[in-house]
XYZ file of C-alpha atoms in Angstrom:
465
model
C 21.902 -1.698 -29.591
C 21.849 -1.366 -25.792
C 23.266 0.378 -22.627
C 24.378 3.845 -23.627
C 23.691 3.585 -27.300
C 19.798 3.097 -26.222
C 20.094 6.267 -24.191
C 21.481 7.628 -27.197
C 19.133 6.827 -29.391
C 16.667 8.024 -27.267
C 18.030 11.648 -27.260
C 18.431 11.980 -31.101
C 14.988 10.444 -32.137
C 13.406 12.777 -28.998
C 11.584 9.170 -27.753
C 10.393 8.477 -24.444
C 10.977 5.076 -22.601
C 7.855 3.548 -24.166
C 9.233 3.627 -27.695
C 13.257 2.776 -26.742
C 11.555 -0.507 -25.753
C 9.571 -0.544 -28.814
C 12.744 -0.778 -31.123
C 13.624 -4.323 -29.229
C 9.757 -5.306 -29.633
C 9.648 -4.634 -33.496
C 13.053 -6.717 -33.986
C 11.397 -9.204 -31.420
C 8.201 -9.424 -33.183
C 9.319 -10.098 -36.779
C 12.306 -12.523 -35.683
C 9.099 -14.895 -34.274
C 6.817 -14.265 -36.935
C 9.760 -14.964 -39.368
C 10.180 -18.755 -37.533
C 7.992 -20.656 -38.405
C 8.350 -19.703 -42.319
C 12.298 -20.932 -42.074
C 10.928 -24.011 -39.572
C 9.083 -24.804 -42.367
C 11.835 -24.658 -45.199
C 14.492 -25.573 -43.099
C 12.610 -29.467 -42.589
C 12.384 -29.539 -46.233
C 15.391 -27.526 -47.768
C 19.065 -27.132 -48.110
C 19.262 -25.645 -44.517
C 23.255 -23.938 -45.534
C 21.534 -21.779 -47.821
C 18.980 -20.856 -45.547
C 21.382 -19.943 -42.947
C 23.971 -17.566 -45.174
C 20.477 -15.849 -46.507
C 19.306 -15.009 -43.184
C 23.140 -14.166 -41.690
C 23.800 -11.652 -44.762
C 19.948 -10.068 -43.982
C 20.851 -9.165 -40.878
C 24.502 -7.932 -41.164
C 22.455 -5.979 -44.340
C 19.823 -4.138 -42.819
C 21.972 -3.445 -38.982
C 23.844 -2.000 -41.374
C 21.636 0.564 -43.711
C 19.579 1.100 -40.642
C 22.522 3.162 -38.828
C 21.653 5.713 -41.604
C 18.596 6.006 -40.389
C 17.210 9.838 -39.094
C 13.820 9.265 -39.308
C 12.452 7.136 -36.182
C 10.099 4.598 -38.047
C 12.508 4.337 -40.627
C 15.295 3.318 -38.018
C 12.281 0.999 -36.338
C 11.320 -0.564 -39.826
C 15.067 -1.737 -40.264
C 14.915 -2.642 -36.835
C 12.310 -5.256 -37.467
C 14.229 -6.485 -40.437
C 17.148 -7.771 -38.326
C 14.315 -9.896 -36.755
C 13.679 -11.868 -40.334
C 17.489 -12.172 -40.716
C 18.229 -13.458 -37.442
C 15.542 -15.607 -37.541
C 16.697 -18.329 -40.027
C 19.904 -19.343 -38.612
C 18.664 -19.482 -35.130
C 15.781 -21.854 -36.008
C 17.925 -23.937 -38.011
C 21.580 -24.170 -36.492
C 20.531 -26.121 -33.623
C 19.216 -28.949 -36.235
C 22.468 -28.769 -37.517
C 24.310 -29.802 -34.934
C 21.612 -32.164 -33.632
C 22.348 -34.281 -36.789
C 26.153 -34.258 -36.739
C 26.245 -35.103 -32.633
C 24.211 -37.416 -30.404
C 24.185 -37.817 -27.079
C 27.092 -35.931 -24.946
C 29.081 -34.848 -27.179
C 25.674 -33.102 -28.727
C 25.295 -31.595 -25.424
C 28.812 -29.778 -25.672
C 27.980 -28.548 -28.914
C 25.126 -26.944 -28.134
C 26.424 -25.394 -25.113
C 29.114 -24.252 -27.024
C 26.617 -22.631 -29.670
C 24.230 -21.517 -27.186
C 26.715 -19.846 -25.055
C 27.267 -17.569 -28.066
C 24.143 -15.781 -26.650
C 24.560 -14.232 -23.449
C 28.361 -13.742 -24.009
C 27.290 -12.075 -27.531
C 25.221 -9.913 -25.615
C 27.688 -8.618 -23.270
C 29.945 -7.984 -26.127
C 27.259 -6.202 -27.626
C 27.584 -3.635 -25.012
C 31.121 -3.446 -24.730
C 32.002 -3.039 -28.494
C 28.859 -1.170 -29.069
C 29.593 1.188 -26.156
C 33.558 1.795 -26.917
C 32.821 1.984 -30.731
C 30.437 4.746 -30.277
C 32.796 6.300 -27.895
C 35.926 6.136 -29.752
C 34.216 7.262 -32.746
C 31.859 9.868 -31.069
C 28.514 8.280 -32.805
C 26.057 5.965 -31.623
C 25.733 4.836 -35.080
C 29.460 3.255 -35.578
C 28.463 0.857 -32.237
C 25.683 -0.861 -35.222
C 28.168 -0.826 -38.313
C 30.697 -2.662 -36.567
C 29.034 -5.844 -36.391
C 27.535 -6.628 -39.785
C 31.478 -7.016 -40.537
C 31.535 -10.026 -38.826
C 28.039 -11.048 -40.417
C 29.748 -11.020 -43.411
C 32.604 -13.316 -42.501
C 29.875 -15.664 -41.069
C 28.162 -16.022 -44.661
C 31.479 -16.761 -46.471
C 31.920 -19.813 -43.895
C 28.969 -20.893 -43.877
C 29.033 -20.928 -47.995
C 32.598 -22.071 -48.576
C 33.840 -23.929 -45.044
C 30.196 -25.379 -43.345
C 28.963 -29.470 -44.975
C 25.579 -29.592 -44.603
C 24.373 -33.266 -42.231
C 21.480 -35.278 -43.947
C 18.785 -35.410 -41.467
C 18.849 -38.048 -38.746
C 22.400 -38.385 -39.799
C 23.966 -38.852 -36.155
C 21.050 -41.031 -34.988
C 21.816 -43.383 -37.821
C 18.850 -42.629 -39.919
C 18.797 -41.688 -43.653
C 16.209 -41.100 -45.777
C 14.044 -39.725 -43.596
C 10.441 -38.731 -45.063
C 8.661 -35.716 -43.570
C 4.796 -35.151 -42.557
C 2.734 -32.079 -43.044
C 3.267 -29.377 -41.183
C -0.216 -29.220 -39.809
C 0.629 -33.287 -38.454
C 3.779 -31.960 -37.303
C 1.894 -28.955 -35.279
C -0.610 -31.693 -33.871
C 2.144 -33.779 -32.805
C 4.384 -30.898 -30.800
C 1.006 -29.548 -29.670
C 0.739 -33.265 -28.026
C 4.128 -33.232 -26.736
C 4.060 -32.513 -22.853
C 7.542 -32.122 -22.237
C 8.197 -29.901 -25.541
C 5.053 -27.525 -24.754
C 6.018 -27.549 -20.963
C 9.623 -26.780 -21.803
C 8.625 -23.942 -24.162
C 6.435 -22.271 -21.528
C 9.589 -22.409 -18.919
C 11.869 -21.173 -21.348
C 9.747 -18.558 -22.467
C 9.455 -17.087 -18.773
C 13.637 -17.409 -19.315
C 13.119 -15.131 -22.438
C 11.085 -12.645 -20.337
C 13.541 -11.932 -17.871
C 16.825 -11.947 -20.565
C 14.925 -9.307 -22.836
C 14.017 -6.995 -19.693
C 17.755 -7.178 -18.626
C 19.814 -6.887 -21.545
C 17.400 -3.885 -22.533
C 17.134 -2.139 -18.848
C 19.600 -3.591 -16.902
C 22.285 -1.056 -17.729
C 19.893 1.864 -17.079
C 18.696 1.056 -13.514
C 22.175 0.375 -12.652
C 23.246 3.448 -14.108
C 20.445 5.376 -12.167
C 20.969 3.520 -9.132
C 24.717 4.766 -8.963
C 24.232 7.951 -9.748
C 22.452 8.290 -6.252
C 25.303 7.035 -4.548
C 28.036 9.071 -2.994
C 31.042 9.481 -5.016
C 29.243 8.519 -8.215
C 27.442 11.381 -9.389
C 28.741 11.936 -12.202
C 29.368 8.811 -13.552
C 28.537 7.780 -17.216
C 26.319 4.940 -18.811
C 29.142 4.247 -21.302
C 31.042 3.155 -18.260
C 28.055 1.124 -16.432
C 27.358 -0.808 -19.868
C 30.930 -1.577 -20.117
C 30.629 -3.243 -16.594
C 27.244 -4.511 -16.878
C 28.527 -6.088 -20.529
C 31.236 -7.674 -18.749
C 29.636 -8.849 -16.287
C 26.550 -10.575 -18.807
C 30.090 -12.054 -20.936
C 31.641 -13.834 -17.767
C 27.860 -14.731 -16.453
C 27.526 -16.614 -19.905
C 30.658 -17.868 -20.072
C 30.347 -19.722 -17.069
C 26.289 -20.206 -16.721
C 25.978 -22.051 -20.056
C 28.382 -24.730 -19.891
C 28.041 -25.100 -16.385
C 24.076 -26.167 -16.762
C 25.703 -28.665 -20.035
C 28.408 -30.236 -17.452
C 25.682 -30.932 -14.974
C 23.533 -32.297 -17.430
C 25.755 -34.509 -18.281
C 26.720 -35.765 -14.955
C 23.287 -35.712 -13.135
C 21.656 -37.394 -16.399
C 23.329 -40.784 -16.120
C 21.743 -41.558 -12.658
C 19.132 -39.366 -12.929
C 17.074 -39.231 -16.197
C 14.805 -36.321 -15.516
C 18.151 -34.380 -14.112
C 17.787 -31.793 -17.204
C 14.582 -30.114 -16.543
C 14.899 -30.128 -12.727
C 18.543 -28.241 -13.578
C 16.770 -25.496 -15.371
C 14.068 -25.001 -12.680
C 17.176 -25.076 -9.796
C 18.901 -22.442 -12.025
C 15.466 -20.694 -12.107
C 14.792 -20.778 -8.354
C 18.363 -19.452 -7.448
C 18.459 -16.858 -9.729
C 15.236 -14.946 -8.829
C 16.191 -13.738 -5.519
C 19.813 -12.880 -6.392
C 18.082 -10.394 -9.207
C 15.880 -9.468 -6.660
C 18.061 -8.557 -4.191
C 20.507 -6.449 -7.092
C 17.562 -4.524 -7.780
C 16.651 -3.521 -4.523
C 19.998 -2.606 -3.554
C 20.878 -0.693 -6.956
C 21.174 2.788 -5.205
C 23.166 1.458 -2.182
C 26.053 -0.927 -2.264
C 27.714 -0.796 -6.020
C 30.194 -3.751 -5.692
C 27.514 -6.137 -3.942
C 25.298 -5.612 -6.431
C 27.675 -6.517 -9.348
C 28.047 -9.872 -7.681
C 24.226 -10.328 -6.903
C 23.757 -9.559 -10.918
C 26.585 -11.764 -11.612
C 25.461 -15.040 -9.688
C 22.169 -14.322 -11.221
C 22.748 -14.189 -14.523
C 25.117 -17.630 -14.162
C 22.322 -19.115 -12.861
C 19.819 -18.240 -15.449
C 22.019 -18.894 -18.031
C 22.185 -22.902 -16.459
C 19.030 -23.418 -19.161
C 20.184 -22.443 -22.126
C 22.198 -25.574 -24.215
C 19.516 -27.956 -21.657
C 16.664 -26.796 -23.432
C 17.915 -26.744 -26.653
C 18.885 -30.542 -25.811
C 15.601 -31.203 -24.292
C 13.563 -30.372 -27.636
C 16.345 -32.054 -29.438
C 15.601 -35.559 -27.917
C 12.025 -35.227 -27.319
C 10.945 -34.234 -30.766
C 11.652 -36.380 -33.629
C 14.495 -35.542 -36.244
C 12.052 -34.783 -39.601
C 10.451 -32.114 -37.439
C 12.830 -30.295 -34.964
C 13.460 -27.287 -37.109
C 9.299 -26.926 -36.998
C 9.800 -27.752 -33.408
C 12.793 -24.638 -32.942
C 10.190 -22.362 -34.809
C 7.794 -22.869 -32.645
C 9.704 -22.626 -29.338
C 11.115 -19.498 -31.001
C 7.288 -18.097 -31.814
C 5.799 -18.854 -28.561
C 9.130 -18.191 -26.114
C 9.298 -14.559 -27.771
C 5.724 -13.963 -28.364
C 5.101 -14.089 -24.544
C 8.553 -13.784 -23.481
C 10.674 -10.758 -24.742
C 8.897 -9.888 -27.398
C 7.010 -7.390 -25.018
C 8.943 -7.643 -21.733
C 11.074 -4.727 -22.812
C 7.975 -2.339 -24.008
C 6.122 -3.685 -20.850
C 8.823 -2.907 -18.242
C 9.032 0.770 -20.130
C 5.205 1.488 -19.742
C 4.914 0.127 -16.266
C 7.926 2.071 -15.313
C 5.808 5.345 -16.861
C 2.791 4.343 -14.774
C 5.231 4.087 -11.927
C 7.517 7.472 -12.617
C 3.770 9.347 -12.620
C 2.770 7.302 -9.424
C 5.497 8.734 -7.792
C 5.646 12.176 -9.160
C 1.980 12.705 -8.221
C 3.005 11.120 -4.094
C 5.818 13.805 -4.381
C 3.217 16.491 -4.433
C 1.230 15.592 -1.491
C 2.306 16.849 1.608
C 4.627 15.329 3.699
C 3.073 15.681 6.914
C -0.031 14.166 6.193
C 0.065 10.115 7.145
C 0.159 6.929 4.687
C -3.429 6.482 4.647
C -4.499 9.668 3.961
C -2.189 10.103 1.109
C -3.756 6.488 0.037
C -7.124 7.841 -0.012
C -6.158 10.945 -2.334
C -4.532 8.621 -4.705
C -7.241 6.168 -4.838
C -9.691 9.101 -5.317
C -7.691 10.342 -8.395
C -7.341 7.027 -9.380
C -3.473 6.454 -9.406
C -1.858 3.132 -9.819
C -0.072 0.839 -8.580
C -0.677 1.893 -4.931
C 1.372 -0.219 -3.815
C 4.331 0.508 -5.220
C 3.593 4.102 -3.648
C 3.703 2.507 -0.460
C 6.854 1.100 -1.038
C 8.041 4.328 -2.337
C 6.872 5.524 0.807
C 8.693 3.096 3.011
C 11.753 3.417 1.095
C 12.443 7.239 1.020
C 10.856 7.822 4.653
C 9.275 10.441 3.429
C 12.049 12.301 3.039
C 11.405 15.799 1.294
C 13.363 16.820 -1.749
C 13.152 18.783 -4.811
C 13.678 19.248 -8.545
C 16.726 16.923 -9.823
C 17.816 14.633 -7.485
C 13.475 14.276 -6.621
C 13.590 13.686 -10.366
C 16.276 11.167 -10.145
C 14.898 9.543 -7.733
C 11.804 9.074 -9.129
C 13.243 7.731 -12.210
C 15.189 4.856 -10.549
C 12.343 3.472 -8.371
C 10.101 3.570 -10.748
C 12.488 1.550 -13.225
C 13.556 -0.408 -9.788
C 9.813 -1.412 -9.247
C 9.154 -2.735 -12.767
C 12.126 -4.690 -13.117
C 10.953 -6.585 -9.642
C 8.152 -8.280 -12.074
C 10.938 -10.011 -13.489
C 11.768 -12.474 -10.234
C 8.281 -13.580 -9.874
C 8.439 -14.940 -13.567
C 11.556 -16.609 -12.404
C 9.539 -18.550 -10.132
C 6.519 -18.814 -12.624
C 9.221 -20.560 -14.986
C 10.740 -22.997 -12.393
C 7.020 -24.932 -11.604
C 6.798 -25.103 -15.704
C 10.204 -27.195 -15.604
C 9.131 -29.199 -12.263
C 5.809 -30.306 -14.520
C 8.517 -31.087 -17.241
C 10.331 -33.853 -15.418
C 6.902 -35.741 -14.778
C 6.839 -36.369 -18.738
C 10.315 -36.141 -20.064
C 11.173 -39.878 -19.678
C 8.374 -41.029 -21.644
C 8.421 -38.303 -24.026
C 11.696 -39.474 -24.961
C 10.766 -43.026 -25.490
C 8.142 -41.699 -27.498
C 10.326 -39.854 -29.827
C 12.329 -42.988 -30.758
C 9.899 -45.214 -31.227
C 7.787 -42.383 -33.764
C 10.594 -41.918 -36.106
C 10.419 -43.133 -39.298
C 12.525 -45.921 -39.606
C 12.892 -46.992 -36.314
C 14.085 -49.604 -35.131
C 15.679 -50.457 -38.867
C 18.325 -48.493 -38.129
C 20.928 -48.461 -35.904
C 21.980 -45.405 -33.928
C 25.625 -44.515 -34.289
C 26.985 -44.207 -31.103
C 29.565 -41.972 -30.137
């Protein structure tokens, strides 16, 4: 449900920016509320089950909810995909974890993991050309929960289910409570400092995949030549573009795990906050230059999004070998909880209302006139009480004051002010890279300390691959 089936949406349910972001934030919200419940079961359960119930809950409710007409009916079903999608993301990593060890655990979860961003740039594209081809925004959400379906029959009939601890060479693993289990994550340095990198990563995804086609829709449209060009075909782009960027991001950060990791131990977190640190001014510099050069910008988003898809099958691996096997699908609930909780379970309702604050920022230093100078018109915002003045400024700078009117003024207005709240998400960037450069002090021991804590060890041998 992004790119032009947002705007969409937008227009039938008569809902401003605030609540388009709210329908990503209700699915958000549930989906790490829902976590910890299948953490829980899935430590102690027939995980297969688990899985299938929560696959065939989403493809259910995607499904009814493209009937909706009603706005908080559409939003309640929105929030149900959330408890659906839940379930097999907390538990499929543990999955693999005990059928793999060591590199060959590492493909597999890039493999898996890669799923997401290139998932997400199908989204668009099918969504996009569904609703196109079909003239409804509401085929783009029934075509998927097909494929849901054909996902529970393998997972019923085709998928074996690993005993626990399987790959390591444990069996018969016995699990603590979960409030031990809590105690001991909440203990784990590497795990907690891992979760609060990641979750910056989880900011900046959620405020791309939800507003990244829009600013570079609006950004175009104020270029010459492009005036009349349509979101459908900037989702399309921006979808391929997210595709190729995972595509190539994920397995690239798993290959350079692999190879950095043998003479390096603490190679994997120091990856993610490289990826980090590269990626935040190549996002930067797309956003600022949204409204000027078209085909640089597709490569600034590009590079970007490859790099900040570098941390996606290395985290997953990180909690994997720092968190003991009769508590990792606890462990995924909780990265899940806390990563979305902070991350994008509000970045996408928070870059809508900043953008407001912006768009009437703007629209009120639109009506003062032009030939009074920056401070002055500083004073008279500050007297009213308008925020952020500094993003008026920069308004200021970047339109030299340039007079225009009705809807190109309009335009404009809407694309800074979009611009400017999107520029939030480079500084988390950076925020997440220091969380992974505190993660390499601990990882080495953390990992030691993982072994030796398992129940079991040393009886048993580890099965090497």
């Amino acid at each position: 449900m992004k790119g032009s089936i947002l705007a969409d949406i937008q227009h039938q349910f008569k809902i401003g920016d605030d609540k388009g972001g709210l329908l990503q934030t209700a699915f958000v919200i549930s989906y790490m509320i829902c976590a910890p419940v299948f953490g829980y079961l899935g430590d102690r359960y027939n995980r297969k089950y688990i899985m299938a119930f929560g696959v065939f809950l989403w493809s259910l409710t995607t499904f009814v909810g493209s009937y909706m007409n009603e706005y908080y009916l559409f939003l309640f079903f929105r929030s149900l995909v959330g408890v659906g999608e839940a379930s097999y993301s907390t538990i499929a990593p543990t999955i693999i974890s005990d059928m793999f060890v060591k590199d060959v655990r590492s493909k597999m979860l890039a493999l898996f993991y890669f799923a997401i961003p290139v998932g997400s740039g199908l989204g668009y594209i099918i969504g996009s050309e569904t609703a196109r081809i079909l003239g409804s925004w509401h085929w783009g959400l029934r075509v998927t929960p097909v494929l849901g379906m054909l996902a529970v029959l393998l997972i019923m009939f085709v998928m074996e289910e690993p005993e626990r601890g399987q790959s390591e060479g444990y069996s018969h693993l016995t699990t603590t409570s979960w409030t031990e289990d809590i105690q001991l994550l909440c203990r784990n340095r590497s795990f907690m400092l891992s979760t609060a990198g990641f979750t910056c990563v989880a900011f900046v995804t959620g405020s791309l995949a939800w507003w990244g086609p829009q600013i570079m829709w609006s950004g175009l449209k104020m270029q010459e030549g492009y005036e009349d060009v349509t979101i459908n075909s900037v989702s399309l782009n921006f979808g391929i573009i997210a595709m190729a960027a995972g595509l190539i991001g994920v397995p690239l950060g798993s290959y350079l795990a692999q190879r950095l990791k043998v003479h390096y131990p603490k190679a994997d977190p120091l990856i993610c906050a490289g990826g980090l640190l590269i990626s935040a001014p190549l996002l930067f510099l797309g956003l600022a230059l949204a409204d000027k050069y078209n085909y640089l910008v597709l490569v600034l988003i590009f590079f970007g999004q490859v790099s900040l898809n570098l941390n996606w099958s290395i985290v997953a691996d990180i909690l994997l070998y720092v968190v003991s096997p009769t508590r990792r699908s606890t462990a995924e609930a909780f990265q899940i909880l806390f990563s979305h909780a902070f991350g994008d379970a509000g970045s996408p309702y928070l870059i809508g209302v900043v953008k407001l604050i912006n768009r009437f920022s703007l629209s009120k230093l639109h009506k003062c006139k032009l030939d009074i100078n920056i401070s002055e018109i500083l004073k008279k915002l500050f007297a009213k009480g308008t925020i952020p003045l500094l993003l008026a400024s920069m308004s200021l700078a970047s339109n030299n004051l340039q007079a225009s009117s009705g809807d190109k003024q309009d335009n404009i207005n809407n694309f800074h002010s979009l611009q400017y709240a999107l520029f939030i998400t480079s500084f988390i960037e950076v925020l997440g890279a220091m969380f992974f450069f505190f993660t390499a002090s601990y990882i080495v021991k953390d990992k030691e300390l993982a072994e030796t804590e398992t129940p079991g060890w040393p009886s048993y041998t580890p099965i090497v691959n």
